[in-house]
Amino acid sequence: MHDLVIRNALLVDGLGSPPRRGDLAVSEGKIAEIGSSGKGREEIDAAGLALMPGIIDNHTHYDAQITWDPWASPSPALGVTTAVIGNCGFTIAPCRESDRELVMRNLTQVEGMSLAALRAGIRWDFESLPEYLDMLERRGAALNIACFAGHSSIRTYVMGKAASERAANDEEIFLMRKILLEALQAGAVGLSTTTSPAHNGEGGLPMPSRLADEAELRALVGCLREAGRGVFMLTKGGQTRIAFLESLAADSARPVVIAALLHSSTNPNAVFEDLERIKEANDRGHRLLGAVSCCPLAMEFTLHAPYVLEGLESWKPALPLKGEAFKKKLREKEFRNAIRAELSRPAHFRLFNGEWDKVQVVESQRTIAELAAGRDPLDTMLDLALEEDLDTVFNALLLNSDEDAVGKMLRHPCSLVSLSDAGAHLTFFNDAGFGLHLLGHWVRELGVLTLAEAVRRLTSHPAAVFGIGERGALRPGYRADLLLFDPAKIGRGPVKRTFDLPAGEPRLTAQAVGVHGVWVNGTRIVGPSGERASERLPGELLRRFSA
Ligand SMILES: [Zn+2]
C-alpha cells in the first residue's frame, strides 16, 4: 500500500519526454511507481490535470525572510518546492553582531527590503554560515532550501567597513578563502557575487563585492575547484567580460551562472551578444549559463527609494543624500543635465533607459511622455515628485518587454530560466510566480516552448546545473516534490499589496491560477484550492550537491 496515488494525470517528467497519461505513487516521501500503480492510502483522481516535478527557483533572496517565515511566502503556493537563496552575494551570514545593522541597511538599499521589517523579523541565532545553515535546518521550512555563500557578506566579515571601500590584500583574500571553503564543506551550494553598478548599499556605497579585483574573484572561485563542487553565480556589470568569466570556469572546472540577461529595447542586441559568447565558451568545453527571465521587468517605485535610477552613474551624487539635501539635488540643473546626457548615450546593460512612454504615474495612469506634453520628461517626472513630497508612485516597464526577443532567449541552449528575485524588491515587483507564467503565457498562450521543454527548464535543468540530486524529475526513487496543475488554466494572478511583513510593513504578493496541489518530500503543502495544506514543514536544507 502506497501513501499516496495520483491517478490519470498527464505526467510531464521534467526530462523533456513527451507527456503521457498515467498514475504516480508516493511512499515514504519518494516517488515509488510511475505509469500504473497499486493502491494508496490516499488516492487523487487527477483526470484533466497535469503533474510535474516541483519548480526549482534558482534565484531568490529569502535569506532574511526565511528566518521569520519558514513558508517563504508566496513561493510554495506558486509551485516552487526548492529555492536557492543567497544570490548576488547578499547573504546574512556570516555576520558579526556589530555588523548586523550595516548588513540590514545594505539589504534595505540594494534589495528593497524594509529596514523596520528586517529589524523586527530577522532571528540572529548565528554568526557563521555553517551556524546559519544549522539554524535553518533546526527550524525547518515548507520547501527545500539551498544556500549560496555570499561574497559581500564574507567580505564584510573579513574587512569590516573597508569592504565597501577598497580591494582586498593577500591576507584578507586568504581569510575569505578559508571562510568560503568552510561554508562549502558545511553545505553551501556555491559562491555568489555581483559586479553590477545597480547594486549599492547603505549611503550609496557600492556593495562590497563590487570592490573586488579579478585576482580576488579568481582566488575565491578557485575554492570551488578545491571543493570539487558548487556553482559560481554572478550578477554582471557591463565592465565584467565574458572572456574573464570563461577563464574562471576553465580554472575551476565549475559551472558559471551569469545574471542578469534581461532584454533592453534600447540596446536590443546586447543580451544576444552575451549569449553568443556564452555559447562559444560552451563549445570550448566550459560550462557557462546565461540567467534569463520569462517575466517583463516592471517596477513600482517612489523617489524615496528610486532603485530604478540608482544604477545610473549620474545619479551617484544623490545616492548618499536624504531629506532636504536630496530634494535640493533633485532640483539642480547640472544634476538633471548629467542624467539626460547619460541616458542619451548607449549602454551595454542599463536598468533604466529613458523610455518615458513606459513610465506611468500610477494614480493617474498616464505616462511621463504624455504628461510632459512637449516639456522635458525628466524635468516632468522630478518636478511632479518634488511637488508631492516624493510620494508619487511611478510604475516603469524597464526590460524584457519584447516578446520575440525574450522567446529567443528562453529557447537558447545556454540560457537558464531564472531571476524571480523572490524575497527581494518587495514593494517594487513580485515575480515569484515565474514558473506558472512560463507554463501559462509562454507555453499555452504563445506556444514558444512545448510543455515538456518548459517543465524541463523549471526542474531537471536547474537541478543538474546546481548539482541537486534526486529532484527535478518524475523518476522512481526521486523525492516526491510535485506540482499538480490544470494546463488549460495555469498562470499567475494579479499582484497585490499586503501589509503582513514584520512591523506591519508592506509588500507585493502574487497568487496562483490553476494550481491544484503542491507536495514537498511527499507531504502536501498546498491544497486543491491553493490553500496551505500542512502544519508540518517538510522541506529539507540541501547540503550535498553532486560534482
Ligand atoms: Zn539577485
Coordinates of C-alpha atoms and ligand atoms in Angstrom, one line a residue:
M1 CA 0.0 0.0 0.0
H2 CA 1.4 3.4 -1.1
D3 CA 1.0 6.5 1.0
L4 CA -0.5 8.4 -2.0
V5 CA -1.5 7.6 -5.6
I6 CA -2.3 10.4 -8.0
R7 CA -4.3 8.8 -10.9
N8 CA -4.9 9.6 -14.5
A9 CA -2.7 12.7 -14.6
L10 CA -0.8 14.0 -17.6
L11 CA 2.7 13.1 -16.4
V12 CA 5.3 15.7 -17.5
D13 CA 8.5 14.1 -16.3
G14 CA 10.9 17.2 -16.3
L15 CA 13.4 15.4 -18.5
G16 CA 11.7 16.7 -21.7
S17 CA 10.0 13.4 -22.6
P18 CA 6.6 13.7 -24.3
P19 CA 3.9 13.9 -21.6
R20 CA 1.8 10.8 -21.1
R21 CA -1.2 9.9 -19.1
G22 CA -0.8 7.7 -16.0
D23 CA -0.5 7.2 -12.3
L24 CA 2.2 8.2 -9.9
A25 CA 2.6 6.6 -6.4
V26 CA 4.4 8.1 -3.4
S27 CA 5.8 6.2 -0.5
E28 CA 7.9 7.5 2.4
G29 CA 8.5 10.8 0.7
K30 CA 9.7 9.3 -2.5
I31 CA 8.2 8.5 -5.9
A32 CA 7.5 4.8 -5.8
E33 CA 5.9 3.9 -9.1
I34 CA 5.1 5.7 -12.3
G35 CA 2.7 4.6 -15.1
S36 CA 0.2 2.3 -13.4
S37 CA 0.2 1.7 -9.7
G38 CA -1.2 -0.4 -6.8
K39 CA -3.5 1.1 -4.2
G40 CA -2.8 4.1 -2.0
R41 CA -4.0 5.1 1.5
E42 CA -4.9 8.3 -0.2
E43 CA -5.9 8.5 -3.8
I44 CA -6.5 11.5 -6.0
D45 CA -8.2 11.4 -9.4
A46 CA -6.3 13.9 -11.5
A47 CA -8.1 13.4 -14.8
G48 CA -7.7 16.6 -16.8
L49 CA -4.8 17.8 -14.7
A50 CA -1.0 17.6 -15.3
L51 CA 1.6 16.5 -12.8
M52 CA 5.2 17.7 -12.9
P53 CA 8.2 17.9 -10.5
G54 CA 8.1 20.9 -8.2
I55 CA 9.7 24.1 -9.6
I56 CA 13.3 24.8 -8.6
D57 CA 13.6 28.6 -8.2
N58 CA 17.4 29.2 -8.6
H59 CA 17.4 33.0 -8.0
T60 CA 15.8 34.1 -4.7
H61 CA 16.7 36.3 -1.8
Y62 CA 14.8 34.6 1.1
D63 CA 17.8 34.7 3.4
A64 CA 16.3 37.2 5.8
Q65 CA 12.6 36.3 5.4
I66 CA 13.1 32.5 5.9
T67 CA 14.3 33.3 9.4
W68 CA 10.8 34.6 10.4
D69 CA 8.7 33.0 7.7
P70 CA 9.6 29.3 7.1
W71 CA 6.9 29.2 4.4
A72 CA 8.9 31.6 2.2
S73 CA 5.6 33.1 1.1
P74 CA 4.4 33.2 -1.6
S75 CA 6.7 30.8 -3.4
P76 CA 5.3 27.3 -2.4
A77 CA 1.8 28.4 -3.4
L78 CA 3.2 29.2 -6.8
G79 CA 4.6 25.7 -7.3
V80 CA 8.1 26.2 -6.0
T81 CA 9.4 23.3 -4.0
T82 CA 13.1 24.2 -3.9
A83 CA 14.6 27.7 -3.6
V84 CA 18.2 28.7 -3.9
I85 CA 18.8 31.6 -1.6
G86 CA 21.8 34.0 -1.2
N87 CA 22.1 35.1 -4.8
C88 CA 24.2 38.0 -5.9
G89 CA 26.4 37.7 -2.8
F90 CA 23.7 39.2 -0.4
T91 CA 23.5 36.6 2.3
I92 CA 23.0 37.5 6.0
A93 CA 25.8 35.1 7.1
P94 CA 28.5 35.3 8.1
C95 CA 27.8 38.3 10.2
R96 CA 29.3 39.7 13.4
E97 CA 26.9 41.1 15.9
S98 CA 28.5 44.6 15.4
D99 CA 27.8 44.4 11.6
R100 CA 24.1 43.4 11.8
E101 CA 22.8 47.0 11.5
L102 CA 25.1 47.6 8.4
V103 CA 24.0 44.4 6.8
M104 CA 20.3 45.2 7.3
R105 CA 20.8 48.7 5.9
N106 CA 22.7 47.4 2.9
L107 CA 19.8 44.9 2.2
T108 CA 17.3 47.7 2.5
Q109 CA 19.1 49.8 -0.1
V110 CA 20.2 47.0 -2.5
E111 CA 17.2 44.6 -2.3
G112 CA 14.4 46.9 -1.3
M113 CA 13.7 45.2 2.0
S114 CA 12.0 47.3 4.7
L115 CA 14.5 48.1 7.4
A116 CA 11.8 48.0 10.0
A117 CA 10.7 44.5 8.9
L118 CA 14.3 43.3 8.9
R119 CA 14.9 44.7 12.4
A120 CA 11.7 43.2 13.8
G121 CA 12.0 40.0 11.8
I122 CA 15.5 38.5 11.5
R123 CA 16.4 35.9 14.0
W124 CA 20.1 36.3 14.6
D125 CA 20.9 32.9 16.1
F126 CA 24.1 32.6 14.2
E127 CA 27.4 34.2 13.3
S128 CA 29.0 31.9 10.7
L129 CA 27.4 30.5 7.5
P130 CA 27.6 26.9 8.9
E131 CA 25.7 28.2 12.0
Y132 CA 23.1 29.8 9.8
L133 CA 22.6 26.6 7.9
D134 CA 22.3 24.7 11.2
M135 CA 19.6 27.2 12.3
L136 CA 17.6 26.8 9.1
E137 CA 17.8 23.0 9.5
R138 CA 16.7 23.2 13.1
R139 CA 13.8 25.5 12.4
G140 CA 12.7 23.8 9.2
A141 CA 11.0 25.2 6.1
A142 CA 8.0 24.3 3.9
L143 CA 10.2 23.9 0.9
N144 CA 13.7 22.7 0.2
I145 CA 16.4 25.3 0.6
A146 CA 19.9 25.6 -0.9
C147 CA 22.1 28.5 0.2
F148 CA 24.9 30.3 -1.5
A149 CA 28.0 31.6 0.3
G150 CA 27.7 35.3 -0.4
H151 CA 30.8 37.2 -1.4
S152 CA 29.7 40.6 0.0
S153 CA 28.9 39.0 3.4
I154 CA 32.2 37.2 3.6
R155 CA 34.0 40.4 2.6
T156 CA 32.3 42.5 5.3
Y157 CA 33.1 39.8 7.8
V158 CA 36.8 39.9 7.0
M159 CA 37.3 43.6 6.1
G160 CA 34.6 45.4 8.1
K161 CA 33.8 48.9 6.7
A162 CA 36.7 48.7 4.3
A163 CA 34.8 46.1 2.3
S164 CA 32.9 48.8 0.6
E165 CA 35.9 51.0 0.0
R166 CA 38.9 49.1 -1.5
A167 CA 40.3 45.9 -3.0
A168 CA 41.4 43.2 -0.6
N169 CA 45.0 42.4 0.3
D170 CA 46.6 38.9 0.2
E171 CA 45.9 38.3 3.9
E172 CA 42.3 39.3 3.5
I173 CA 41.9 37.0 0.5
F174 CA 43.4 34.2 2.4
L175 CA 40.9 34.7 5.2
M176 CA 38.0 34.9 2.7
R177 CA 39.1 31.7 1.1
K178 CA 39.2 29.9 4.5
I179 CA 35.6 31.0 5.3
L180 CA 34.3 30.1 1.8
L181 CA 35.9 26.6 2.0
E182 CA 34.3 26.0 5.4
A183 CA 30.9 27.2 4.0
L184 CA 31.2 24.8 1.0
Q185 CA 32.1 22.0 3.3
A186 CA 29.1 22.8 5.5
G187 CA 26.8 22.6 2.5
A188 CA 26.7 25.9 0.6
V189 CA 25.6 25.4 -3.0
G190 CA 28.4 27.7 -4.4
L191 CA 29.7 31.2 -4.4
S192 CA 27.6 34.2 -5.4
T193 CA 28.7 37.7 -6.2
T194 CA 27.9 40.9 -8.1
T195 CA 29.8 43.4 -10.1
S196 CA 26.7 45.3 -11.2
P197 CA 26.6 49.1 -10.7
A198 CA 22.9 48.7 -9.8
H199 CA 24.0 47.1 -6.5
N200 CA 24.5 49.9 -4.0
G201 CA 24.4 49.6 -0.2
E202 CA 23.9 52.0 2.7
G203 CA 24.8 55.6 1.9
G204 CA 25.1 54.8 -1.8
L205 CA 28.4 52.9 -1.3
P206 CA 28.9 50.0 -3.7
M207 CA 28.0 46.6 -2.3
P208 CA 31.3 45.1 -1.0
S209 CA 31.9 42.6 -3.8
R210 CA 32.0 45.4 -6.4
L211 CA 35.4 46.4 -4.9
A212 CA 36.9 43.0 -5.7
D213 CA 39.5 42.9 -8.4
E214 CA 40.0 40.0 -10.8
A215 CA 42.7 38.4 -8.7
E216 CA 40.3 38.2 -5.7
L217 CA 37.5 36.7 -7.8
R218 CA 39.9 34.1 -9.3
A219 CA 41.2 33.2 -5.8
L220 CA 37.7 32.7 -4.4
V221 CA 36.3 30.8 -7.4
G222 CA 39.4 28.6 -7.0
C223 CA 37.8 27.3 -3.8
L224 CA 35.1 25.6 -5.9
R225 CA 37.8 23.6 -7.7
E226 CA 39.3 22.6 -4.3
A227 CA 35.9 21.6 -3.0
G228 CA 35.1 19.8 -6.3
R229 CA 31.6 21.1 -6.4
G230 CA 29.5 24.2 -6.3
V231 CA 28.3 26.9 -8.7
F232 CA 29.7 30.3 -9.3
M233 CA 26.9 32.8 -9.8
L234 CA 27.5 36.4 -10.6
T235 CA 25.3 39.4 -11.5
K236 CA 27.4 41.0 -14.1
G237 CA 28.2 44.7 -14.5
G238 CA 29.0 45.9 -18.1
Q239 CA 32.7 46.0 -17.3
T240 CA 33.0 42.3 -16.5
R241 CA 33.9 40.4 -19.6
I242 CA 32.5 37.0 -20.5
A243 CA 36.1 36.0 -21.5
F244 CA 37.2 36.6 -17.9
L245 CA 34.2 34.5 -16.6
E246 CA 35.1 31.8 -19.1
S247 CA 38.6 31.7 -17.7
L248 CA 37.2 31.2 -14.2
A249 CA 35.0 28.4 -15.4
A250 CA 38.1 26.9 -17.1
D251 CA 40.3 27.3 -14.0
S252 CA 37.7 25.9 -11.5
A253 CA 36.0 23.3 -13.8
R254 CA 32.7 24.5 -12.3
P255 CA 29.6 26.0 -13.8
V256 CA 29.3 29.8 -14.0
V257 CA 25.8 31.3 -14.0
I258 CA 25.8 34.8 -15.4
A259 CA 22.9 37.1 -14.4
A260 CA 21.0 39.1 -15.3
L261 CA 20.4 38.8 -19.0
L262 CA 17.4 41.0 -19.5
H263 CA 16.4 42.3 -22.9
S264 CA 16.6 46.1 -23.4
S265 CA 14.7 47.7 -26.3
T266 CA 17.2 50.5 -26.4
N267 CA 20.1 48.1 -26.9
P268 CA 18.4 45.0 -28.4
N269 CA 21.5 43.1 -29.4
A270 CA 23.5 43.2 -26.1
V271 CA 22.0 40.1 -24.5
F272 CA 22.3 38.1 -27.7
E273 CA 26.0 39.1 -27.9
D274 CA 26.4 37.8 -24.4
L275 CA 24.6 34.6 -25.1
E276 CA 26.6 34.1 -28.3
R277 CA 29.9 34.4 -26.2
I278 CA 28.5 32.1 -23.6
K279 CA 27.7 29.6 -26.4
E280 CA 31.2 29.8 -27.8
A281 CA 32.6 29.2 -24.3
N282 CA 30.4 26.1 -24.1
D283 CA 31.6 24.9 -27.5
R284 CA 35.1 25.1 -26.0
G285 CA 34.0 22.8 -23.2
H286 CA 33.4 25.3 -20.4
R287 CA 30.1 25.4 -18.6
L288 CA 28.6 28.9 -18.7
L289 CA 24.9 29.7 -18.5
G290 CA 23.0 33.0 -19.1
A291 CA 20.3 33.6 -16.4
V292 CA 17.2 34.9 -18.2
S293 CA 13.8 35.8 -17.1
C294 CA 10.4 34.9 -18.6
C295 CA 8.7 38.0 -17.0
P296 CA 8.7 41.6 -18.2
L297 CA 10.7 43.6 -15.6
A298 CA 8.4 46.3 -14.3
M299 CA 9.0 48.2 -11.0
E300 CA 6.7 50.3 -8.9
F301 CA 8.7 53.0 -7.0
T302 CA 8.7 56.4 -5.5
L303 CA 11.7 58.8 -5.4
H304 CA 12.0 58.0 -1.7
A305 CA 13.8 54.8 -2.9
P306 CA 14.3 55.0 -6.6
Y307 CA 16.2 51.7 -7.2
V308 CA 15.3 52.1 -10.9
L309 CA 17.6 55.2 -11.2
E310 CA 20.3 54.3 -8.6
G311 CA 22.4 52.3 -11.1
L312 CA 23.0 55.4 -13.2
E313 CA 26.5 56.9 -12.9
S314 CA 24.9 60.4 -12.9
W315 CA 22.6 59.5 -10.0
K316 CA 25.6 58.9 -7.7
P317 CA 25.7 62.4 -6.2
A318 CA 22.2 61.9 -5.0
L319 CA 22.8 58.4 -3.5
P320 CA 24.1 59.3 -0.1
L321 CA 21.7 62.2 0.4
K322 CA 18.5 62.3 2.5
G323 CA 15.7 64.7 3.2
E324 CA 16.1 68.4 2.1
A325 CA 19.6 67.8 0.8
F326 CA 18.3 65.1 -1.5
K327 CA 15.4 67.3 -2.7
K328 CA 17.9 70.1 -3.4
K329 CA 20.0 67.8 -5.5
L330 CA 16.9 66.7 -7.5
R331 CA 16.2 70.3 -8.4
E332 CA 19.8 71.1 -9.6
K333 CA 20.1 71.8 -13.3
E334 CA 23.6 70.2 -13.7
F335 CA 22.4 67.1 -11.9
R336 CA 19.5 66.7 -14.3
N337 CA 21.6 67.6 -17.4
A338 CA 24.1 64.8 -16.4
I339 CA 21.3 62.3 -16.2
R340 CA 20.0 63.4 -19.6
A341 CA 23.5 63.1 -21.1
E342 CA 23.9 59.6 -19.7
L343 CA 20.6 58.4 -20.9
S344 CA 21.4 59.7 -24.4
R345 CA 24.5 57.5 -24.5
P346 CA 24.2 53.8 -25.5
A347 CA 24.9 51.3 -22.7
H348 CA 25.6 47.6 -22.8
F349 CA 23.3 47.0 -19.8
R350 CA 21.2 49.6 -18.0
L351 CA 18.1 49.1 -15.9
F352 CA 16.5 52.4 -16.9
N353 CA 16.9 53.7 -20.4
G354 CA 14.8 56.8 -20.5
E355 CA 11.8 55.2 -22.2
W356 CA 9.3 57.7 -20.9
D357 CA 6.4 56.2 -22.7
K358 CA 6.9 53.2 -20.4
V359 CA 6.9 55.1 -17.1
Q360 CA 3.5 55.6 -15.7
V361 CA 2.2 57.7 -12.8
V362 CA 0.2 55.0 -11.0
E363 CA -2.6 57.3 -9.7
S364 CA -3.4 59.0 -13.0
Q365 CA -2.5 56.0 -15.2
R366 CA -0.8 58.5 -17.5
T367 CA 2.7 58.1 -18.8
I368 CA 5.5 60.6 -18.3
A369 CA 5.7 61.0 -22.1
E370 CA 2.0 62.1 -22.1
L371 CA 2.3 64.3 -19.0
A372 CA 5.4 66.1 -20.4
A373 CA 3.4 67.3 -23.4
G374 CA 6.4 68.8 -25.1
R375 CA 8.3 69.7 -21.8
D376 CA 11.4 67.7 -20.9
P377 CA 10.3 64.3 -19.5
L378 CA 13.0 64.1 -16.8
D379 CA 12.0 67.5 -15.5
T380 CA 8.4 66.5 -15.6
M381 CA 9.0 63.4 -13.5
L382 CA 11.2 65.0 -10.9
D383 CA 9.1 68.2 -10.6
L384 CA 6.0 66.2 -10.1
A385 CA 7.6 64.0 -7.4
L386 CA 9.0 67.1 -5.7
E387 CA 5.6 68.8 -5.7
E388 CA 4.1 65.7 -4.0
D389 CA 6.9 65.5 -1.4
L390 CA 8.3 62.5 -3.3
D391 CA 5.2 60.4 -2.6
T392 CA 4.2 60.0 -6.2
V393 CA 4.1 56.3 -7.2
F394 CA 5.6 55.5 -10.6
N395 CA 5.5 52.3 -12.5
A396 CA 8.2 51.7 -15.0
L397 CA 8.3 48.9 -17.6
L398 CA 12.1 48.6 -17.7
L399 CA 13.2 45.5 -19.6
N400 CA 12.2 42.2 -21.2
S401 CA 9.0 43.5 -22.8
D402 CA 9.9 42.5 -26.4
E403 CA 8.3 39.0 -26.6
D404 CA 10.0 38.0 -29.8
A405 CA 13.4 38.6 -28.2
V406 CA 12.5 37.1 -24.8
G407 CA 11.2 34.0 -26.6
K408 CA 14.5 33.5 -28.3
M409 CA 16.3 33.9 -25.0
L410 CA 14.1 31.3 -23.3
R411 CA 14.8 28.8 -26.1
H412 CA 18.5 29.5 -26.2
P413 CA 20.6 26.3 -25.5
C414 CA 22.8 28.1 -22.9
S415 CA 20.1 30.1 -21.0
L416 CA 18.8 29.2 -17.6
V417 CA 15.3 30.3 -16.7
S418 CA 15.8 32.3 -13.5
L419 CA 15.7 35.8 -12.0
S420 CA 12.5 35.7 -10.0
D421 CA 14.3 37.7 -7.3
A422 CA 11.7 36.3 -4.9
G423 CA 12.1 37.7 -1.4
A424 CA 13.7 40.9 -2.6
H425 CA 12.4 44.2 -4.0
L426 CA 9.3 43.5 -2.1
T427 CA 7.5 46.7 -2.9
F428 CA 8.7 47.1 -6.4
F429 CA 7.6 43.8 -8.1
N430 CA 6.9 40.2 -7.4
D431 CA 7.9 37.5 -10.0
A432 CA 7.9 34.6 -7.5
G433 CA 5.3 33.0 -9.9
F434 CA 7.7 33.0 -12.8
G435 CA 7.3 29.2 -13.3
L436 CA 3.5 29.5 -13.6
H437 CA 3.9 32.4 -16.0
L438 CA 6.3 30.2 -18.2
L439 CA 3.7 27.4 -18.3
G440 CA 0.7 29.7 -18.9
H441 CA 2.0 32.5 -21.1
W442 CA 4.9 31.1 -23.0
V443 CA 3.6 27.5 -23.4
R444 CA -0.2 27.8 -23.6
E445 CA -0.7 31.4 -24.9
L446 CA 2.3 31.9 -27.2
G447 CA 3.5 28.3 -28.0
V448 CA 7.1 29.5 -27.7
L449 CA 8.0 26.4 -25.7
T450 CA 6.4 22.9 -25.5
L451 CA 5.0 21.9 -22.1
A452 CA 7.7 19.2 -21.8
E453 CA 10.5 21.7 -22.5
A454 CA 9.2 24.4 -20.2
V455 CA 8.9 21.9 -17.4
R456 CA 12.4 20.7 -18.1
R457 CA 13.7 24.2 -17.8
L458 CA 12.0 24.7 -14.4
T459 CA 13.1 21.3 -12.9
S460 CA 15.8 18.9 -14.1
H461 CA 17.8 21.6 -15.9
P462 CA 18.4 23.8 -12.7
A463 CA 18.8 20.6 -10.7
A464 CA 21.6 19.5 -13.0
V465 CA 23.3 22.9 -13.0
F466 CA 23.2 23.2 -9.2
G467 CA 24.0 19.5 -8.5
I468 CA 20.7 18.9 -6.7
G469 CA 20.3 15.2 -6.7
E470 CA 17.1 13.1 -6.7
R471 CA 14.9 16.0 -7.5
G472 CA 13.7 17.8 -10.6
A473 CA 12.3 14.7 -12.4
L474 CA 9.4 12.2 -12.1
R475 CA 11.5 9.1 -11.6
P476 CA 11.2 6.2 -9.2
G477 CA 13.4 6.8 -6.2
Y478 CA 13.4 10.5 -6.6
R479 CA 12.0 12.8 -3.8
A480 CA 8.3 13.4 -4.2
D481 CA 8.4 17.2 -4.9
L482 CA 5.3 17.6 -7.1
L483 CA 3.1 20.2 -8.7
L484 CA -0.4 19.3 -9.8
F485 CA -2.0 21.8 -12.1
D486 CA -4.6 22.5 -14.8
P487 CA -2.7 23.1 -18.1
A488 CA -5.7 25.0 -19.5
K489 CA -5.7 27.5 -16.7
I490 CA -2.2 27.6 -15.2
G491 CA -0.7 31.1 -14.7
R492 CA -0.1 33.8 -12.2
G493 CA -2.8 36.0 -10.9
P494 CA -2.6 39.7 -10.2
V495 CA 0.0 41.1 -7.8
K496 CA -1.5 42.6 -4.6
R497 CA -0.2 44.9 -1.9
T498 CA -0.4 43.5 1.6
F499 CA 0.9 44.6 5.0
D500 CA 1.9 41.3 6.5
L501 CA 5.7 41.7 7.0
P502 CA 7.1 42.1 10.5
A503 CA 6.3 45.6 11.9
G504 CA 3.3 45.7 9.5
E505 CA 5.4 46.7 6.6
P506 CA 4.0 46.4 3.1
R507 CA 5.0 44.1 0.2
L508 CA 3.6 42.9 -3.1
T509 CA 2.4 39.3 -3.2
A510 CA 1.3 37.1 -6.0
Q511 CA -1.3 34.4 -6.4
A512 CA -1.5 31.2 -8.4
V513 CA -4.1 30.3 -11.0
G514 CA -4.8 26.7 -11.8
V515 CA -2.6 25.1 -9.1
H516 CA -4.3 22.0 -7.6
G517 CA -1.7 20.8 -5.2
V518 CA 2.0 21.0 -4.2
W519 CA 3.9 18.3 -2.4
V520 CA 7.4 18.6 -0.8
N521 CA 9.1 15.3 0.1
G522 CA 5.7 13.6 -0.2
T523 CA 3.9 16.0 2.2
R524 CA 1.1 18.0 0.7
I525 CA 1.7 21.7 1.5
V526 CA -0.8 23.3 -0.9
G527 CA -4.4 22.0 -1.2
P528 CA -6.8 21.8 -4.2
S529 CA -7.8 25.4 -4.0
G530 CA -4.3 26.8 -3.4
E531 CA -4.7 26.9 0.4
R532 CA -2.0 25.9 2.9
A533 CA -2.4 22.2 3.5
S534 CA 0.0 21.3 6.2
E535 CA 1.1 22.3 9.7
R536 CA 4.4 20.5 9.1
L537 CA 7.4 21.9 7.5
P538 CA 8.6 19.1 5.2
G539 CA 11.3 20.9 3.3
E540 CA 15.0 19.9 3.6
L541 CA 18.0 22.0 3.9
L542 CA 20.1 20.8 1.0
R543 CA 23.8 20.3 1.8
R544 CA 25.1 17.7 -0.5
F545 CA 25.5 18.6 -4.1
S546 CA 26.9 16.4 -6.9
A547 CA 30.1 17.2 -8.6
Ligands
ZN1 ZN 19.6 38.9 -7.1

